[in-house]
Amino acid sequence: MLGRTKAKDPDEMAEIAKAWNKLAEAIPRKLFPTILRRVLWHHADQEITNHLVADAAERLS
């Protein structure tokens, strides 16, 4: 689900994966693919997208 990312550190990759999973759990399943497509469309750089998702996951905590 992470797609391409610039993160090389396994710990950083694990944190990114946790953030994506937390966001996925918080959003109704029907909406998640639409929201994800929009995020990725507007932010082609995966690193930026990962940071946006991490921020969103923190706010949902």
Tab-separated table of N, CA and C in Angstrom:
chain	number	residue	atom	x	y	z
A	1	MET	N	0.805	-1.195	0.000
A	1	MET	CA	0.000	0.000	0.000
A	1	MET	C	0.850	1.262	0.000
A	2	LEU	N	2.065	1.146	0.431
A	2	LEU	CA	2.915	2.330	0.478
A	2	LEU	C	3.314	2.826	-0.899
A	3	GLY	N	3.334	1.953	-1.861
A	3	GLY	CA	3.783	2.382	-3.182
A	3	GLY	C	5.258	2.719	-3.147
A	4	ARG	N	5.646	3.630	-4.015
A	4	ARG	CA	7.047	4.037	-4.036
A	4	ARG	C	7.275	5.071	-2.952
A	5	THR	N	8.371	4.945	-2.265
A	5	THR	CA	8.717	5.924	-1.241
A	5	THR	C	10.219	6.110	-1.215
A	6	LYS	N	10.639	7.264	-0.759
A	6	LYS	CA	12.066	7.558	-0.705
A	6	LYS	C	12.690	7.084	0.605
A	7	ALA	N	11.865	6.685	1.554
A	7	ALA	CA	12.371	6.240	2.848
A	7	ALA	C	13.149	4.936	2.677
A	8	LYS	N	14.338	4.895	3.231
A	8	LYS	CA	15.172	3.696	3.139
A	8	LYS	C	15.278	2.995	4.494
A	9	ASP	N	15.128	3.750	5.561
A	9	ASP	CA	15.274	3.233	6.913
A	9	ASP	C	14.081	2.333	7.261
A	10	PRO	N	14.328	1.089	7.684
A	10	PRO	CA	13.221	0.181	8.019
A	10	PRO	C	12.307	0.733	9.115
A	11	ASP	N	12.875	1.429	10.088
A	11	ASP	CA	12.051	2.008	11.157
A	11	ASP	C	11.132	3.088	10.603
A	12	GLU	N	11.672	3.898	9.701
A	12	GLU	CA	10.863	4.950	9.083
A	12	GLU	C	9.758	4.327	8.232
A	13	MET	N	10.079	3.271	7.507
A	13	MET	CA	9.080	2.584	6.691
A	13	MET	C	7.973	2.005	7.573
A	14	ALA	N	8.347	1.461	8.731
A	14	ALA	CA	7.351	0.903	9.651
A	14	ALA	C	6.432	1.997	10.180
A	15	GLU	N	7.002	3.153	10.505
A	15	GLU	CA	6.190	4.275	10.986
A	15	GLU	C	5.227	4.756	9.906
A	16	ILE	N	5.696	4.813	8.674
A	16	ILE	CA	4.842	5.231	7.559
A	16	ILE	C	3.703	4.227	7.383
A	17	ALA	N	4.021	2.949	7.451
A	17	ALA	CA	2.990	1.913	7.301
A	17	ALA	C	1.951	2.020	8.411
A	18	LYS	N	2.397	2.272	9.647
A	18	LYS	CA	1.459	2.430	10.766
A	18	LYS	C	0.539	3.616	10.534
A	19	ALA	N	1.099	4.709	10.026
A	19	ALA	CA	0.289	5.904	9.763
A	19	ALA	C	-0.762	5.620	8.693
A	20	TRP	N	-0.372	4.944	7.605
A	20	TRP	CA	-1.328	4.589	6.546
A	20	TRP	C	-2.423	3.697	7.111
A	21	ASN	N	-2.060	2.719	7.936
A	21	ASN	CA	-3.046	1.795	8.499
A	21	ASN	C	-4.013	2.506	9.435
A	22	LYS	N	-3.493	3.414	10.258
A	22	LYS	CA	-4.344	4.162	11.177
A	22	LYS	C	-5.342	5.013	10.397
A	23	LEU	N	-4.875	5.641	9.339
A	23	LEU	CA	-5.755	6.457	8.512
A	23	LEU	C	-6.814	5.579	7.840
A	24	ALA	N	-6.402	4.427	7.349
A	24	ALA	CA	-7.335	3.514	6.678
A	24	ALA	C	-8.424	3.031	7.634
A	25	GLU	N	-8.069	2.805	8.904
A	25	GLU	CA	-9.048	2.348	9.890
A	25	GLU	C	-10.047	3.445	10.241
A	26	ALA	N	-9.623	4.691	10.176
A	26	ALA	CA	-10.464	5.806	10.595
A	26	ALA	C	-11.466	6.240	9.527
A	27	ILE	N	-11.183	5.930	8.289
A	27	ILE	CA	-12.030	6.371	7.178
A	27	ILE	C	-12.942	5.217	6.761
A	28	PRO	N	-14.226	5.498	6.542
A	28	PRO	CA	-15.124	4.436	6.066
A	28	PRO	C	-14.556	3.768	4.806
A	29	ARG	N	-14.655	2.463	4.740
A	29	ARG	CA	-14.033	1.688	3.655
A	29	ARG	C	-14.437	2.157	2.263
A	30	LYS	N	-15.673	2.560	2.088
A	30	LYS	CA	-16.117	2.999	0.765
A	30	LYS	C	-15.413	4.278	0.335
A	31	LEU	N	-15.075	5.134	1.285
A	31	LEU	CA	-14.467	6.419	0.955
A	31	LEU	C	-12.955	6.345	0.799
A	32	PHE	N	-12.310	5.379	1.440
A	32	PHE	CA	-10.848	5.365	1.471
A	32	PHE	C	-10.210	5.354	0.084
A	33	PRO	N	-10.635	4.489	-0.857
A	33	PRO	CA	-9.983	4.501	-2.183
A	33	PRO	C	-10.109	5.846	-2.893
A	34	THR	N	-11.267	6.492	-2.761
A	34	THR	CA	-11.474	7.795	-3.399
A	34	THR	C	-10.555	8.837	-2.788
A	35	ILE	N	-10.498	8.860	-1.466
A	35	ILE	CA	-9.646	9.830	-0.776
A	35	ILE	C	-8.184	9.574	-1.116
A	36	LEU	N	-7.778	8.306	-1.113
A	36	LEU	CA	-6.390	7.964	-1.421
A	36	LEU	C	-6.022	8.404	-2.834
A	37	ARG	N	-6.906	8.148	-3.798
A	37	ARG	CA	-6.632	8.570	-5.172
A	37	ARG	C	-6.457	10.078	-5.252
A	38	ARG	N	-7.302	10.817	-4.559
A	38	ARG	CA	-7.209	12.277	-4.594
A	38	ARG	C	-5.911	12.766	-3.970
A	39	VAL	N	-5.531	12.173	-2.856
A	39	VAL	CA	-4.278	12.564	-2.204
A	39	VAL	C	-3.106	12.296	-3.137
A	40	LEU	N	-3.069	11.110	-3.723
A	40	LEU	CA	-1.951	10.755	-4.598
A	40	LEU	C	-1.963	11.573	-5.885
A	41	TRP	N	-3.137	11.933	-6.369
A	41	TRP	CA	-3.234	12.733	-7.588
A	41	TRP	C	-2.666	14.123	-7.344
A	42	HIS	N	-3.027	14.718	-6.232
A	42	HIS	CA	-2.602	16.089	-5.950
A	42	HIS	C	-1.169	16.167	-5.426
A	43	HIS	N	-0.663	15.075	-4.919
A	43	HIS	CA	0.682	15.062	-4.343
A	43	HIS	C	1.456	13.892	-4.943
A	44	ALA	N	1.945	14.100	-6.146
A	44	ALA	CA	2.618	13.018	-6.867
A	44	ALA	C	3.858	12.520	-6.136
A	45	ASP	N	4.485	13.382	-5.357
A	45	ASP	CA	5.673	12.980	-4.611
A	45	ASP	C	5.241	12.124	-3.425
A	46	GLN	N	5.601	10.849	-3.443
A	46	GLN	CA	5.172	9.908	-2.404
A	46	GLN	C	5.657	10.315	-1.019
A	47	GLU	N	6.821	10.923	-0.946
A	47	GLU	CA	7.340	11.331	0.359
A	47	GLU	C	6.415	12.367	0.995
A	48	ILE	N	5.946	13.319	0.202
A	48	ILE	CA	5.012	14.326	0.705
A	48	ILE	C	3.715	13.644	1.134
A	49	THR	N	3.232	12.721	0.325
A	49	THR	CA	1.997	12.010	0.645
A	49	THR	C	2.135	11.267	1.964
A	50	ASN	N	3.260	10.594	2.178
A	50	ASN	CA	3.470	9.869	3.429
A	50	ASN	C	3.439	10.811	4.623
A	51	HIS	N	4.038	11.995	4.483
A	51	HIS	CA	4.018	12.955	5.588
A	51	HIS	C	2.605	13.463	5.838
A	52	LEU	N	1.838	13.698	4.784
A	52	LEU	CA	0.445	14.133	4.945
A	52	LEU	C	-0.375	13.065	5.667
A	53	VAL	N	-0.176	11.819	5.292
A	53	VAL	CA	-0.907	10.726	5.932
A	53	VAL	C	-0.493	10.600	7.393
A	54	ALA	N	0.795	10.723	7.675
A	54	ALA	CA	1.264	10.647	9.056
A	54	ALA	C	0.644	11.764	9.893
A	55	ASP	N	0.582	12.972	9.342
A	55	ASP	CA	-0.039	14.090	10.055
A	55	ASP	C	-1.515	13.819	10.306
A	56	ALA	N	-2.209	13.312	9.305
A	56	ALA	CA	-3.634	13.008	9.459
A	56	ALA	C	-3.847	11.926	10.513
A	57	ALA	N	-2.993	10.913	10.508
A	57	ALA	CA	-3.112	9.833	11.490
A	57	ALA	C	-2.884	10.356	12.903
A	58	GLU	N	-1.933	11.277	13.064
A	58	GLU	CA	-1.685	11.873	14.380
A	58	GLU	C	-2.908	12.627	14.867
A	59	ARG	N	-3.528	13.376	13.979
A	59	ARG	CA	-4.712	14.156	14.357
A	59	ARG	C	-5.877	13.255	14.732
A	60	LEU	N	-5.949	12.075	14.144
A	60	LEU	CA	-7.023	11.138	14.450
A	60	LEU	C	-6.795	10.422	15.778
A	61	SER	N	-5.576	10.464	16.282
A	61	SER	CA	-5.253	9.766	17.536
A	61	SER	C	-5.918	10.416	18.727
